[in-house]
Amino acid sequence: MAAFVSNLADELSIFSDAGFHLRCFDAHPLREKALRRYATEKVFWRSPRVCAHCDVSIPKREVLLIGHLVDDPGDPLYEFNYLALDKRHLQDWKPYARFRELAAEFQNSDRYLSYYPLVEGKPFRAPPGKLGKAYVLPSRD
């Protein structure tokens, strides 16, 4: 699969930019979730860049894209999944301060391990042993 998960702490990161047997993937318990996320990411990254704040097209050099953050609808960061914002108007976007606070907490926790910072904060640290676990197919016996 192509790269579609940048957070190495995300359970779907084992599929991102990875090669695997189709038979293994088809039997994996996270298969459907991975396919849904991959499809959502594909649409988001290919969509026209329209600001979530002012609903105006954003020039490429001025866009801030926020992709997938969390799965849980009860998590306060959930509302910020998949947004395009105009960097020139961030201070005018009312939820910006709240987003920055939540994103900093998330980024500085063990829930976010990525080469791509969300906001200023803790630099990337390699997640020891966090590169995923192999999935073993159930035996045919």
Coordinates of N, CA and C in Angstrom, one line a residue:
M1 N 0.8 -1.2 0.0 CA 0.0 0.0 0.0 C 0.9 1.2 0.0
A2 N 0.4 2.3 -0.6 CA 1.1 3.6 -0.6 C 1.1 4.1 0.8
A3 N 1.9 5.1 1.1 CA 2.0 5.8 2.4 C 0.7 6.5 2.6
F4 N 0.0 6.2 3.7 CA -1.2 6.9 4.1 C -1.4 7.2 5.5
V5 N -0.4 6.7 6.4 CA -0.4 7.0 7.8 C 0.9 7.6 8.2
S6 N 0.9 8.8 8.7 CA 2.2 9.4 9.1 C 2.5 9.2 10.6
N7 N 1.5 8.8 11.4 CA 1.7 8.6 12.8 C 2.0 7.2 13.1
L8 N 3.3 6.9 13.5 CA 3.7 5.5 13.7 C 3.0 4.9 14.9
A9 N 2.4 5.7 15.8 CA 1.7 5.1 16.9 C 0.3 4.7 16.5
D10 N -0.2 5.0 15.3 CA -1.5 4.6 14.8 C -1.4 3.1 14.5
E11 N -2.4 2.3 14.9 CA -2.4 0.9 14.6 C -2.4 0.6 13.1
L12 N -2.8 1.5 12.2 CA -2.8 1.2 10.8 C -1.4 1.5 10.2
S13 N -0.5 2.0 10.9 CA 0.8 2.4 10.3 C 1.6 1.1 9.8
I14 N 1.2 -0.1 10.3 CA 1.8 -1.3 9.7 C 1.5 -1.5 8.3
F15 N 0.5 -0.9 7.7 CA 0.1 -1.0 6.3 C 0.7 0.1 5.4
S16 N 1.0 1.2 6.1 CA 1.4 2.4 5.3 C 2.8 2.2 4.7
D17 N 2.8 2.4 3.4 CA 4.0 2.3 2.6 C 4.7 0.9 2.8
A18 N 3.9 -0.1 2.9 CA 4.3 -1.4 3.2 C 4.0 -2.4 2.1
G19 N 4.7 -3.5 2.0 CA 4.4 -4.6 1.1 C 4.0 -5.8 1.9
F20 N 3.0 -6.5 1.5 CA 2.6 -7.7 2.2 C 1.8 -8.6 1.2
H21 N 1.7 -9.8 1.6 CA 0.9 -10.8 0.8 C -0.6 -10.4 0.8
L22 N -1.2 -10.4 -0.3 CA -2.6 -10.1 -0.4 C -3.4 -11.1 0.5
R23 N -3.1 -12.3 0.6 CA -3.7 -13.3 1.4 C -3.6 -12.9 2.9
C24 N -2.5 -12.4 3.3 CA -2.3 -12.0 4.7 C -3.1 -10.7 5.0
F25 N -3.1 -9.8 4.0 CA -3.9 -8.6 4.2 C -5.4 -8.9 4.3
D26 N -5.9 -9.8 3.4 CA -7.3 -10.2 3.4 C -7.8 -10.8 4.7
A27 N -6.8 -11.5 5.4 CA -7.2 -12.2 6.6 C -6.9 -11.3 7.8
H28 N -6.4 -10.1 7.6 CA -6.0 -9.3 8.8 C -7.2 -8.6 9.4
P29 N -7.3 -8.6 10.7 CA -8.5 -8.0 11.4 C -8.7 -6.5 11.1
L30 N -7.6 -5.8 10.7 CA -7.7 -4.4 10.5 C -7.9 -4.0 9.0
R31 N -8.1 -5.0 8.2 CA -8.2 -4.8 6.8 C -9.2 -3.8 6.4
E32 N -10.5 -4.0 6.8 CA -11.5 -3.0 6.5 C -11.3 -1.6 6.9
K33 N -10.8 -1.5 8.1 CA -10.4 -0.2 8.7 C -9.3 0.5 7.8
A34 N -8.3 -0.3 7.4 CA -7.2 0.2 6.6 C -7.7 0.7 5.2
L35 N -8.6 -0.1 4.6 CA -9.2 0.3 3.3 C -10.0 1.5 3.4
R36 N -10.8 1.6 4.5 CA -11.6 2.9 4.6 C -10.7 4.1 4.8
R37 N -9.7 4.0 5.7 CA -8.8 5.1 5.9 C -8.0 5.5 4.6
Y38 N -7.6 4.5 3.9 CA -6.8 4.7 2.7 C -7.7 5.5 1.7
A39 N -8.9 5.1 1.5 CA -9.8 5.7 0.6 C -10.1 7.2 1.0
T40 N -10.3 7.4 2.3 CA -10.6 8.7 2.8 C -9.3 9.6 2.6
E41 N -8.2 9.1 2.9 CA -6.9 9.9 2.7 C -6.7 10.2 1.2
K42 N -7.0 9.3 0.4 CA -6.8 9.5 -1.0 C -7.7 10.6 -1.5
V43 N -9.0 10.6 -1.1 CA -9.9 11.7 -1.5 C -9.4 13.0 -0.9
F44 N -9.1 13.0 0.4 CA -8.7 14.3 1.0 C -7.5 14.9 0.3
W45 N -6.4 14.2 0.1 CA -5.2 14.7 -0.5 C -5.3 15.1 -1.9
R46 N -6.3 14.6 -2.6 CA -6.5 15.0 -4.0 C -7.6 16.0 -4.2
S47 N -8.3 16.4 -3.1 CA -9.4 17.4 -3.2 C -8.9 18.8 -3.4
P48 N -9.7 19.7 -4.0 CA -9.3 21.1 -4.1 C -9.1 21.7 -2.7
R49 N -8.2 22.5 -2.5 CA -7.9 23.1 -1.3 C -8.8 24.3 -1.0
V50 N -9.8 24.1 -0.2 CA -10.8 25.1 0.2 C -10.7 25.2 1.7
C51 N -10.6 26.5 2.2 CA -10.4 26.7 3.6 C -11.6 26.4 4.4
A52 N -11.4 25.6 5.4 CA -12.5 25.2 6.3 C -13.1 26.4 7.1
H53 N -12.3 27.5 7.2 CA -12.7 28.7 7.9 C -13.5 29.6 7.0
C54 N -13.0 30.0 5.9 CA -13.6 31.0 5.0 C -14.2 30.5 3.7
D55 N -14.1 29.2 3.5 CA -14.7 28.5 2.3 C -14.2 29.1 1.0
V56 N -12.9 29.5 1.0 CA -12.3 30.1 -0.2 C -11.1 29.2 -0.7
S57 N -10.9 29.2 -2.0 CA -9.8 28.4 -2.5 C -8.5 28.9 -1.9
I58 N -7.5 28.0 -1.6 CA -6.3 28.4 -1.0 C -5.1 28.2 -1.9
P59 N -4.3 29.2 -2.1 CA -3.1 29.0 -3.0 C -2.2 27.9 -2.3
K60 N -1.6 27.2 -3.2 CA -0.8 26.0 -2.7 C 0.2 26.3 -1.6
R61 N 0.9 27.4 -1.8 CA 2.0 27.8 -0.8 C 1.4 28.3 0.5
E62 N 0.1 28.6 0.6 CA -0.5 29.1 1.8 C -1.4 28.1 2.5
V63 N -1.4 26.8 2.1 CA -2.3 25.9 2.7 C -1.7 25.1 3.8
L64 N -2.5 24.9 4.9 CA -2.1 24.1 6.0 C -3.1 22.9 6.0
L65 N -2.6 21.7 5.7 CA -3.4 20.5 5.6 C -3.3 19.7 6.9
I66 N -4.4 19.4 7.5 CA -4.5 18.6 8.7 C -5.2 17.3 8.3
G67 N -4.4 16.2 8.2 CA -5.0 14.9 7.8 C -5.7 14.2 9.0
H68 N -5.6 12.9 9.0 CA -6.2 12.1 10.1 C -5.4 12.3 11.4
L69 N -6.1 12.6 12.4 CA -5.5 12.7 13.7 C -5.9 11.5 14.7
V70 N -7.2 11.4 14.9 CA -7.7 10.3 15.8 C -8.9 9.7 15.2
D71 N -9.2 8.4 15.7 CA -10.4 7.7 15.3 C -11.6 7.9 16.2
D72 N -11.3 8.2 17.4 CA -12.4 8.2 18.4 C -13.2 9.5 18.3
P73 N -14.5 9.4 18.0 CA -15.3 10.6 17.9 C -15.5 11.4 19.2
G74 N -15.2 10.7 20.3 CA -15.2 11.3 21.6 C -13.9 12.1 22.0
D75 N -12.9 11.9 21.2 CA -11.6 12.7 21.4 C -11.8 14.1 20.9
P76 N -11.4 15.1 21.7 CA -11.6 16.5 21.3 C -10.9 16.8 19.9
L77 N -9.8 16.1 19.6 CA -9.1 16.3 18.3 C -9.9 15.8 17.1
Y78 N -10.9 15.0 17.3 CA -11.6 14.4 16.2 C -12.2 15.4 15.2
E79 N -12.7 16.5 15.8 CA -13.3 17.5 14.9 C -12.3 18.2 14.0
F80 N -11.0 18.0 14.3 CA -10.0 18.6 13.4 C -9.4 17.7 12.4
N81 N -9.9 16.5 12.3 CA -9.5 15.6 11.2 C -9.8 16.2 9.9
Y82 N -8.9 16.0 8.9 CA -9.1 16.4 7.5 C -9.6 17.8 7.3
L83 N -8.8 18.7 7.6 CA -9.1 20.2 7.4 C -8.0 20.8 6.5
A84 N -8.5 21.7 5.7 CA -7.6 22.6 4.9 C -7.8 24.0 5.4
L85 N -6.7 24.7 5.8 CA -6.8 26.0 6.3 C -5.8 26.9 5.6
D86 N -6.2 28.2 5.4 CA -5.3 29.2 4.8 C -4.4 29.7 6.0
K87 N -3.1 29.5 5.8 CA -2.1 29.9 6.8 C -2.2 31.4 7.1
R88 N -2.6 32.2 6.1 CA -2.7 33.7 6.3 C -3.8 34.1 7.2
H89 N -4.8 33.2 7.5 CA -6.0 33.5 8.3 C -6.1 32.7 9.5
L90 N -5.1 32.0 9.9 CA -5.2 31.1 11.0 C -5.7 31.8 12.3
Q91 N -5.1 33.0 12.6 CA -5.5 33.7 13.8 C -6.9 34.1 13.8
D92 N -7.6 34.2 12.6 CA -9.0 34.6 12.5 C -9.9 33.4 12.8
W93 N -9.4 32.2 12.7 CA -10.2 30.9 12.8 C -10.4 30.7 14.3
K94 N -11.6 30.9 14.8 CA -11.9 30.8 16.2 C -11.3 29.6 16.9
P95 N -11.4 28.4 16.4 CA -10.9 27.2 17.1 C -9.4 27.0 17.0
Y96 N -8.7 28.0 16.4 CA -7.2 27.8 16.3 C -6.5 27.6 17.6
A97 N -6.8 28.4 18.6 CA -6.0 28.3 19.9 C -6.3 27.0 20.5
R98 N -7.6 26.5 20.4 CA -7.9 25.2 21.0 C -7.2 24.1 20.2
F99 N -7.2 24.2 18.9 CA -6.5 23.2 18.1 C -5.0 23.1 18.5
R100 N -4.4 24.3 18.6 CA -3.0 24.3 18.9 C -2.7 23.7 20.2
E101 N -3.5 23.9 21.2 CA -3.4 23.3 22.5 C -3.6 21.8 22.5
L102 N -4.6 21.4 21.9 CA -4.9 19.9 21.8 C -3.8 19.2 20.9
A103 N -3.4 19.8 19.8 CA -2.4 19.2 19.0 C -1.1 19.1 19.7
A104 N -0.7 20.1 20.5 CA 0.5 20.1 21.2 C 0.5 19.0 22.3
E105 N -0.6 18.8 23.0 CA -0.7 17.7 23.9 C -0.6 16.4 23.2
F106 N -1.3 16.2 22.1 CA -1.3 15.0 21.3 C 0.1 14.7 20.9
Q107 N 0.8 15.7 20.3 CA 2.1 15.5 19.7 C 3.1 15.2 20.8
N108 N 3.0 15.7 21.9 CA 3.9 15.5 23.0 C 3.6 14.3 23.8
S109 N 2.7 13.5 23.4 CA 2.3 12.3 24.1 C 2.8 11.1 23.3
D110 N 2.6 9.9 23.8 CA 3.0 8.7 23.1 C 2.0 8.3 22.1
R111 N 1.0 9.0 21.9 CA -0.1 8.8 20.9 C 0.3 9.3 19.6
Y112 N 1.4 10.1 19.5 CA 1.8 10.6 18.2 C 3.3 10.5 18.0
L113 N 3.7 9.7 17.1 CA 5.1 9.5 16.8 C 5.2 9.7 15.2
S114 N 5.8 10.8 14.9 CA 5.9 11.1 13.4 C 7.1 12.0 13.1
Y115 N 7.5 11.9 11.9 CA 8.5 12.8 11.4 C 7.9 14.2 11.1
Y116 N 6.6 14.3 11.1 CA 5.9 15.6 10.8 C 5.3 16.2 12.0
P117 N 5.8 17.3 12.5 CA 5.2 17.9 13.7 C 3.9 18.6 13.3
L118 N 2.9 18.5 14.3 CA 1.7 19.2 14.1 C 1.8 20.7 14.4
V119 N 2.5 20.9 15.5 CA 2.8 22.3 16.0 C 4.2 22.2 16.6
E120 N 4.8 23.4 17.0 CA 6.1 23.4 17.6 C 6.0 22.5 18.9
G121 N 7.1 21.8 19.1 CA 7.0 20.9 20.3 C 8.2 19.9 20.3
K122 N 7.9 18.8 20.9 CA 8.9 17.8 21.0 C 9.4 17.3 19.7
P123 N 10.7 17.2 19.5 CA 11.1 16.6 18.2 C 10.8 15.1 18.1
F124 N 10.9 14.6 16.9 CA 10.6 13.2 16.6 C 11.6 12.4 17.4
R125 N 11.1 11.3 18.0 CA 12.0 10.3 18.6 C 11.6 9.0 18.0
A126 N 12.6 8.2 17.7 CA 12.4 6.9 17.1 C 11.6 6.0 18.1
P127 N 10.5 5.4 17.7 CA 9.8 4.6 18.6 C 10.4 3.2 18.6
P128 N 11.1 2.8 19.7 CA 11.8 1.5 19.8 C 10.7 0.4 19.7
G129 N 10.9 -0.5 18.8 CA 10.0 -1.7 18.7 C 8.6 -1.3 18.3
K130 N 8.4 -0.1 17.7 CA 7.0 0.3 17.4 C 6.7 0.2 15.9
L131 N 7.5 -0.5 15.2 CA 7.3 -0.6 13.8 C 6.2 -1.6 13.4
G132 N 5.5 -2.1 14.3 CA 4.4 -3.0 14.0 C 4.8 -4.5 14.2
K133 N 3.8 -5.3 14.3 CA 4.0 -6.7 14.5 C 3.5 -7.5 13.3
A134 N 4.1 -8.5 13.0 CA 3.7 -9.4 11.9 C 2.4 -10.1 12.3
Y135 N 1.5 -10.2 11.3 CA 0.2 -10.9 11.6 C 0.4 -12.3 11.0
V136 N 0.0 -13.3 11.8 CA 0.2 -14.7 11.4 C -1.2 -15.2 11.0
L137 N -1.3 -15.7 9.8 CA -2.6 -16.3 9.4 C -3.0 -17.5 10.3
P138 N -4.3 -17.6 10.5 CA -4.7 -18.8 11.3 C -4.4 -20.0 10.4
S139 N -4.1 -21.1 11.1 CA -3.8 -22.3 10.4 C -5.0 -22.8 9.7
R140 N -4.9 -23.6 8.6 CA -6.0 -24.1 7.9 C -6.5 -25.4 8.5
D141 N -5.9 -25.9 9.5 CA -6.3 -27.2 10.2 C -7.7 -27.1 10.7

